[in-house]
mmCIF file of C-alpha atoms and ligand atoms in Angstrom:
data_model
loop_
_atom_site.group_PDB
_atom_site.id
_atom_site.type_symbol
_atom_site.label_atom_id
_atom_site.label_comp_id
_atom_site.label_asym_id
_atom_site.label_seq_id
_atom_site.Cartn_x
_atom_site.Cartn_y
_atom_site.Cartn_z
ATOM 1 C CA MET A 27 12.668 -51.698 26.781
ATOM 2 C CA ASP A 28 13.812 -52.963 23.439
ATOM 3 C CA TRP A 29 14.776 -49.545 22.243
ATOM 4 C CA SER A 30 15.021 -50.406 18.420
ATOM 5 C CA ALA A 31 11.368 -51.872 18.715
ATOM 6 C CA PHE A 32 10.642 -48.734 20.678
ATOM 7 C CA PHE A 33 12.194 -46.462 18.044
ATOM 8 C CA GLU A 34 10.277 -48.569 15.297
ATOM 9 C CA LEU A 35 7.018 -47.362 16.579
ATOM 10 C CA HIS A 36 8.056 -43.778 17.267
ATOM 11 C CA LYS A 37 10.141 -43.098 14.268
ATOM 12 C CA ASP A 38 8.656 -40.533 11.400
ATOM 13 C CA LEU A 39 5.305 -39.613 14.197
ATOM 14 C CA PRO A 40 4.653 -35.989 13.726
ATOM 15 C CA ARG A 41 5.318 -35.492 17.227
ATOM 16 C CA GLU A 42 6.209 -37.133 20.454
ATOM 17 C CA GLY A 43 4.349 -36.191 23.223
ATOM 18 C CA PRO A 44 1.009 -34.164 23.198
ATOM 19 C CA GLY A 45 0.468 -31.062 21.877
ATOM 20 C CA ARG A 46 -0.801 -28.609 18.985
ATOM 21 C CA PRO A 47 0.523 -25.184 17.572
ATOM 22 C CA GLU A 48 -2.637 -23.680 19.438
ATOM 23 C CA ASP A 49 -0.532 -24.394 22.726
ATOM 24 C CA VAL A 50 2.383 -22.876 21.639
ATOM 25 C CA ALA A 51 0.325 -19.825 20.301
ATOM 26 C CA TRP A 52 -1.398 -19.800 24.112
ATOM 27 C CA ALA A 53 2.004 -19.586 25.775
ATOM 28 C CA LEU A 54 3.976 -17.148 23.839
ATOM 29 C CA GLY A 55 0.817 -15.037 23.453
ATOM 30 C CA VAL A 56 -0.095 -14.665 27.385
ATOM 31 C CA ALA A 57 3.711 -14.158 28.166
ATOM 32 C CA GLY A 58 3.712 -11.373 25.316
ATOM 33 C CA VAL A 59 6.961 -12.648 23.877
ATOM 34 C CA LYS A 60 8.007 -10.231 21.179
ATOM 35 C CA PRO A 61 8.591 -10.680 17.564
ATOM 36 C CA GLY A 62 12.628 -11.479 16.925
ATOM 37 C CA ALA A 63 12.837 -13.500 20.012
ATOM 38 C CA ARG A 64 15.393 -16.319 20.258
ATOM 39 C CA ILE A 65 14.058 -19.337 21.383
ATOM 40 C CA LEU A 66 15.379 -22.837 22.826
ATOM 41 C CA ASP A 67 12.932 -25.899 21.792
ATOM 42 C CA ALA A 68 14.460 -27.969 24.175
ATOM 43 C CA GLY A 69 13.953 -31.822 23.508
ATOM 44 C CA CYS A 70 12.240 -30.678 20.250
ATOM 45 C CA GLY A 71 11.880 -34.565 19.085
ATOM 46 C CA PRO A 72 10.982 -34.149 15.254
ATOM 47 C CA GLY A 73 10.428 -30.804 15.619
ATOM 48 C CA ALA A 74 6.736 -30.563 15.532
ATOM 49 C CA ASP A 75 6.632 -26.991 17.368
ATOM 50 C CA ILE A 76 9.181 -25.523 15.502
ATOM 51 C CA GLN A 77 6.756 -23.759 12.925
ATOM 52 C CA ALA A 78 4.118 -22.482 15.562
ATOM 53 C CA LEU A 79 7.275 -20.973 17.437
ATOM 54 C CA LEU A 80 8.483 -18.895 14.334
ATOM 55 C CA LEU A 81 4.886 -17.990 13.974
ATOM 56 C CA ALA A 82 4.580 -16.231 17.251
ATOM 57 C CA THR A 83 8.153 -14.852 16.917
ATOM 58 C CA ALA A 84 8.084 -13.559 13.505
ATOM 59 C CA PRO A 85 9.304 -11.192 11.976
ATOM 60 C CA GLY A 86 12.920 -12.276 12.779
ATOM 61 C CA GLY A 87 12.366 -15.085 15.601
ATOM 62 C CA HIS A 88 15.272 -17.803 15.566
ATOM 63 C CA VAL A 89 14.781 -21.471 16.852
ATOM 64 C CA THR A 90 17.547 -23.416 18.419
ATOM 65 C CA ALA A 91 16.022 -26.952 18.217
ATOM 66 C CA VAL A 92 18.036 -29.862 20.435
ATOM 67 C CA ASP A 93 17.221 -33.361 21.005
ATOM 68 C CA ALA A 94 19.226 -36.342 22.240
ATOM 69 C CA HIS A 95 18.003 -38.581 19.787
ATOM 70 C CA ALA A 96 19.824 -38.092 16.456
ATOM 71 C CA PRO A 97 16.923 -39.794 14.392
ATOM 72 C CA PHE A 98 14.570 -37.199 15.671
ATOM 73 C CA ILE A 99 16.853 -34.385 14.734
ATOM 74 C CA GLU A 100 17.495 -36.022 11.095
ATOM 75 C CA GLN A 101 13.480 -36.380 10.785
ATOM 76 C CA ALA A 102 13.374 -32.338 11.845
ATOM 77 C CA ALA A 103 16.117 -31.554 9.278
ATOM 78 C CA LYS A 104 13.893 -32.800 6.345
ATOM 79 C CA ARG A 105 11.687 -29.818 7.022
ATOM 80 C CA TRP A 106 13.934 -27.310 8.549
ATOM 81 C CA GLY A 107 17.346 -28.008 7.626
ATOM 82 C CA ARG A 108 17.418 -25.608 5.265
ATOM 83 C CA ASP A 109 15.809 -22.655 6.877
ATOM 84 C CA SER A 110 18.069 -20.130 8.396
ATOM 85 C CA ARG A 111 15.549 -19.238 11.156
ATOM 86 C CA VAL A 112 16.500 -22.501 12.650
ATOM 87 C CA THR A 113 19.486 -24.184 14.110
ATOM 88 C CA LEU A 114 19.267 -27.890 14.866
ATOM 89 C CA THR A 115 21.568 -29.791 16.965
ATOM 90 C CA THR A 116 21.684 -33.572 18.562
ATOM 91 C CA GLY A 117 22.584 -33.438 21.951
ATOM 92 C CA ASP A 118 21.978 -32.673 25.666
ATOM 93 C CA MET A 119 19.417 -29.471 26.099
ATOM 94 C CA ARG A 120 21.822 -28.528 28.936
ATOM 95 C CA ALA A 121 24.543 -27.851 26.571
ATOM 96 C CA ALA A 122 22.555 -25.358 24.523
ATOM 97 C CA GLU A 123 24.134 -21.984 24.260
ATOM 98 C CA GLY A 124 22.073 -18.837 25.518
ATOM 99 C CA PRO A 125 20.874 -16.342 26.392
ATOM 100 C CA PHE A 126 17.196 -16.933 25.024
ATOM 101 C CA ASP A 127 14.097 -14.940 25.305
ATOM 102 C CA VAL A 128 12.433 -18.083 25.318
ATOM 103 C CA ILE A 129 12.809 -21.551 26.335
ATOM 104 C CA TRP A 130 10.201 -24.101 25.022
ATOM 105 C CA CYS A 131 10.181 -27.818 26.643
ATOM 106 C CA ALA A 132 7.513 -29.738 25.932
ATOM 107 C CA GLY A 133 7.372 -33.100 27.749
ATOM 108 C CA ALA A 134 11.152 -33.078 28.433
ATOM 109 C CA LEU A 135 12.058 -31.458 31.432
ATOM 110 C CA TYR A 136 11.318 -34.505 33.472
ATOM 111 C CA PHE A 137 14.336 -36.562 31.716
ATOM 112 C CA LEU A 138 16.704 -34.116 33.924
ATOM 113 C CA GLY A 139 14.427 -34.136 36.961
ATOM 114 C CA LEU A 140 12.081 -31.588 37.461
ATOM 115 C CA ARG A 141 14.374 -29.452 40.131
ATOM 116 C CA ASP A 142 17.523 -29.879 37.930
ATOM 117 C CA GLY A 143 15.729 -28.997 34.789
ATOM 118 C CA LEU A 144 14.478 -25.853 35.913
ATOM 119 C CA ASP A 145 17.602 -24.973 37.677
ATOM 120 C CA ALA A 146 19.576 -25.708 33.857
ATOM 121 C CA MET A 147 16.845 -23.876 32.170
ATOM 122 C CA ARG A 148 16.842 -20.653 34.367
ATOM 123 C CA GLY A 149 20.513 -20.245 33.667
ATOM 124 C CA LYS A 150 19.942 -20.048 29.886
ATOM 125 C CA LEU A 151 17.173 -17.172 30.082
ATOM 126 C CA ALA A 152 17.931 -13.733 28.865
ATOM 127 C CA PRO A 153 16.506 -11.448 31.579
ATOM 128 C CA GLY A 154 12.904 -11.188 31.569
ATOM 129 C CA GLY A 155 12.764 -14.060 29.689
ATOM 130 C CA THR A 156 10.303 -16.859 29.449
ATOM 131 C CA LEU A 157 10.426 -20.632 29.932
ATOM 132 C CA VAL A 158 7.492 -22.824 28.891
ATOM 133 C CA PHE A 159 7.279 -26.079 30.092
ATOM 134 C CA SER A 160 4.866 -29.153 29.945
ATOM 135 C CA GLU A 161 4.647 -31.987 32.722
ATOM 136 C CA LEU A 162 2.870 -34.614 33.492
ATOM 137 C CA VAL A 163 0.441 -34.473 36.586
ATOM 138 C CA PHE A 164 -2.081 -35.991 38.541
ATOM 139 C CA ARG A 165 -5.357 -33.724 38.229
ATOM 140 C CA VAL A 166 -6.982 -35.407 41.423
ATOM 141 C CA PRO A 167 -5.144 -36.096 44.989
ATOM 142 C CA GLU A 168 -6.155 -39.827 45.068
ATOM 143 C CA PRO A 169 -6.046 -41.034 41.495
ATOM 144 C CA SER A 170 -7.539 -44.462 40.631
ATOM 145 C CA GLU A 171 -5.203 -47.824 41.121
ATOM 146 C CA PRO A 172 -4.669 -48.380 37.366
ATOM 147 C CA VAL A 173 -3.831 -44.547 36.874
ATOM 148 C CA ARG A 174 -1.487 -44.324 39.961
ATOM 149 C CA CYS A 175 0.456 -47.904 39.525
ATOM 150 C CA THR A 176 0.903 -47.328 35.659
ATOM 151 C CA LEU A 177 2.283 -43.430 35.830
ATOM 152 C CA THR A 178 4.206 -43.783 39.225
ATOM 153 C CA LYS A 179 5.845 -47.114 37.429
ATOM 154 C CA GLU A 180 6.876 -44.940 34.421
ATOM 155 C CA TYR A 181 7.448 -41.758 36.350
ATOM 156 C CA PRO A 182 8.119 -41.904 39.785
ATOM 157 C CA ALA A 183 8.426 -38.404 40.792
ATOM 158 C CA ILE A 184 4.861 -37.577 39.245
ATOM 159 C CA GLY A 185 2.635 -35.550 41.596
ATOM 160 C CA THR A 186 -0.466 -33.170 41.703
ATOM 161 C CA THR A 187 -0.378 -29.547 40.012
ATOM 162 C CA HIS A 188 -0.312 -28.205 43.284
ATOM 163 C CA ARG A 189 3.321 -29.981 44.037
ATOM 164 C CA LEU A 190 4.589 -28.886 40.643
ATOM 165 C CA ASN A 191 3.614 -25.482 41.616
ATOM 166 C CA GLY A 192 5.339 -25.456 45.046
ATOM 167 C CA ILE A 193 8.684 -27.188 43.144
ATOM 168 C CA ILE A 194 8.230 -24.279 40.555
ATOM 169 C CA GLU A 195 8.172 -21.310 42.988
ATOM 170 C CA ALA A 196 10.878 -23.024 45.274
ATOM 171 C CA GLU A 197 13.470 -23.087 42.147
ATOM 172 C CA GLY A 198 12.643 -19.340 41.876
ATOM 173 C CA PHE A 199 9.846 -18.999 39.159
ATOM 174 C CA GLU A 200 6.787 -16.671 39.051
ATOM 175 C CA ILE A 201 3.514 -18.693 37.217
ATOM 176 C CA VAL A 202 2.784 -16.391 34.766
ATOM 177 C CA ALA A 203 -0.069 -18.645 33.390
ATOM 178 C CA GLN A 204 -0.838 -22.184 33.695
ATOM 179 C CA LYS A 205 -3.455 -24.682 31.931
ATOM 180 C CA MET A 206 -3.829 -28.320 31.205
ATOM 181 C CA LEU A 207 -3.607 -29.466 27.654
ATOM 182 C CA PRO A 208 -7.024 -30.091 26.121
ATOM 183 C CA ARG A 209 -7.883 -33.789 24.875
ATOM 184 C CA ALA A 210 -7.168 -32.297 21.409
ATOM 185 C CA SER A 211 -3.363 -32.004 21.758
ATOM 186 C CA TRP A 212 -3.302 -35.272 23.314
ATOM 187 C CA GLU A 213 -5.470 -36.909 20.236
ATOM 188 C CA ALA A 214 -2.409 -34.815 18.131
ATOM 189 C CA TYR A 215 0.116 -37.435 19.727
ATOM 190 C CA TYR A 216 -2.339 -40.478 19.833
ATOM 191 C CA GLY A 217 -4.068 -40.411 16.733
ATOM 192 C CA PRO A 218 -1.055 -40.862 14.435
ATOM 193 C CA MET A 219 0.178 -43.240 17.255
ATOM 194 C CA ASP A 220 -3.031 -45.413 16.525
ATOM 195 C CA GLN A 221 -2.555 -45.555 13.093
ATOM 196 C CA ARG A 222 1.081 -46.518 13.220
ATOM 197 C CA ILE A 223 0.390 -49.363 15.708
ATOM 198 C CA ALA A 224 -2.031 -50.755 13.268
ATOM 199 C CA ARG A 225 0.025 -50.866 10.488
ATOM 200 C CA LEU A 226 2.713 -52.351 12.347
ATOM 201 C CA ARG A 227 0.914 -55.268 13.889
ATOM 202 C CA PRO A 228 1.088 -57.535 11.378
ATOM 203 C CA GLY A 229 4.070 -59.375 11.289
ATOM 204 C CA ALA A 230 5.357 -57.406 14.365
ATOM 205 C CA ASP A 231 7.888 -59.946 16.077
ATOM 206 C CA ALA A 232 7.547 -60.311 20.092
ATOM 207 C CA ALA A 233 9.717 -57.457 20.792
ATOM 208 C CA LEU A 234 7.748 -54.995 18.529
ATOM 209 C CA ALA A 235 4.558 -56.762 19.589
ATOM 210 C CA ALA A 236 5.332 -55.770 23.230
ATOM 211 C CA VAL A 237 5.991 -52.095 22.263
ATOM 212 C CA LEU A 238 2.694 -52.069 20.190
ATOM 213 C CA ASP A 239 0.875 -53.297 23.315
ATOM 214 C CA GLU A 240 2.317 -50.919 25.541
ATOM 215 C CA GLY A 241 1.706 -47.892 23.231
ATOM 216 C CA ALA A 242 -1.811 -48.970 22.935
ATOM 217 C CA ALA A 243 -2.241 -49.514 26.657
ATOM 218 C CA GLU A 244 -0.721 -45.993 27.209
ATOM 219 C CA ALA A 245 -3.215 -44.367 24.864
ATOM 220 C CA ALA A 246 -6.391 -46.358 26.269
ATOM 221 C CA LEU A 247 -5.428 -45.713 29.754
ATOM 222 C CA TRP A 248 -5.432 -41.828 28.733
ATOM 223 C CA ARG A 249 -8.624 -42.241 27.019
ATOM 224 C CA ALA A 250 -10.541 -43.746 29.871
ATOM 225 C CA HIS A 251 -8.970 -41.684 32.775
ATOM 226 C CA ASN A 252 -8.131 -38.316 31.555
ATOM 227 C CA GLU A 253 -9.979 -36.741 34.033
ATOM 228 C CA GLU A 254 -7.369 -38.175 36.289
ATOM 229 C CA PHE A 255 -3.944 -37.047 34.832
ATOM 230 C CA GLY A 256 -2.988 -34.637 32.143
ATOM 231 C CA TYR A 257 0.052 -32.305 30.892
ATOM 232 C CA ALA A 258 0.101 -28.712 33.042
ATOM 233 C CA LEU A 259 1.625 -26.408 30.354
ATOM 234 C CA SER A 260 3.036 -23.533 32.544
ATOM 235 C CA VAL A 261 4.341 -20.406 31.397
ATOM 236 C CA LEU A 262 7.097 -19.019 33.785
ATOM 237 C CA ARG A 263 9.656 -15.863 34.556
ATOM 238 C CA ALA A 264 12.447 -15.915 36.788
ATOM 239 C CA ARG A 265 12.092 -14.104 39.936
HETATM 240 C C1 SAM B 307 8.122 -36.991 25.040
HETATM 241 S S1 SAM B 307 9.694 -36.413 23.966
HETATM 242 C C2 SAM B 307 8.644 -34.726 23.348
HETATM 243 C C3 SAM B 307 9.400 -34.223 21.847
HETATM 244 C C4 SAM B 307 9.144 -32.709 21.423
HETATM 245 N N1 SAM B 307 8.894 -31.630 22.333
HETATM 246 C C5 SAM B 307 7.431 -32.794 21.399
HETATM 247 O O1 SAM B 307 6.823 -32.692 21.967
HETATM 248 O O2 SAM B 307 7.299 -34.018 20.458
HETATM 249 C C6 SAM B 307 10.966 -35.868 24.785
HETATM 250 C C7 SAM B 307 12.055 -35.595 24.194
HETATM 251 O O3 SAM B 307 13.053 -35.404 24.987
HETATM 252 C C8 SAM B 307 14.209 -35.802 24.280
HETATM 253 N N2 SAM B 307 15.231 -35.691 25.374
HETATM 254 C C9 SAM B 307 15.383 -36.327 26.728
HETATM 255 N N3 SAM B 307 16.521 -35.957 27.409
HETATM 256 C C10 SAM B 307 17.329 -34.742 26.706
HETATM 257 C C11 SAM B 307 18.455 -34.197 26.924
HETATM 258 N N4 SAM B 307 18.968 -34.351 28.102
HETATM 259 N N5 SAM B 307 18.443 -33.158 25.996
HETATM 260 C C12 SAM B 307 17.992 -33.227 24.842
HETATM 261 N N6 SAM B 307 16.749 -33.673 24.589
HETATM 262 C C13 SAM B 307 16.320 -34.747 25.285
HETATM 263 C C14 SAM B 307 13.976 -37.123 23.965
HETATM 264 O O4 SAM B 307 14.710 -37.883 23.123
HETATM 265 C C15 SAM B 307 12.678 -36.664 23.496
HETATM 266 O O5 SAM B 307 12.873 -36.709 21.994
#
């Protein structure tokens, strides 16, 4: 992977994975999160979920948003850099200092490995706190070959929701609620990415063209096979 070409595609996108404000509102609503909550947005990317997190915990909510990729934090800072309700940090989510009443982790826990990620986040939760994370899963026991081959190459540890829930429970969490992210949440990611691919395509060099092809193929796979895989959004409480 040519990382500079990868970030040429991904720079300035509104978000870096599927999700919408409605998903944040649903998760924090079912968890009964209170105004004034201390929130960690772990792997926040460009900060797409910060506004919904603040809305769901107003008045008095505070978001600590952490991402390992400095340009994403710079992008988030354009909107949130002067807001006292938000602290932006470039770094590893495992280094964030809790405790937090809510940990929100959209499409980022898998970077740590699911078990290690759950373990690391549990240690940062305040008593009675809520961990919400989204994770790519197979929705069927036997996905078709293009789905299985492509996704296991990108994410070898991918499994079914049943397997995901087994790991969650083995790591000492209760599942308060869980749902698959709807199509609209995926389009909130792929729609702007389609537009950026079309804009970058003319004049792209070989490395960028390869990254654009990969992005387009990823979106095409999801649109053709979204009944076979998706993002499970899980709302958890430590037992
Ligand atoms: C798929 S993106 C999702 C970003 C954002 N949550 C969103 O939905 O737009 C995953 C993010 O996790 C970040 N990341 C990966 N490992 C990380 C770590 N150990 N600590 C902090 N951020 C990390 C990446 O830089 C990337 O921005």
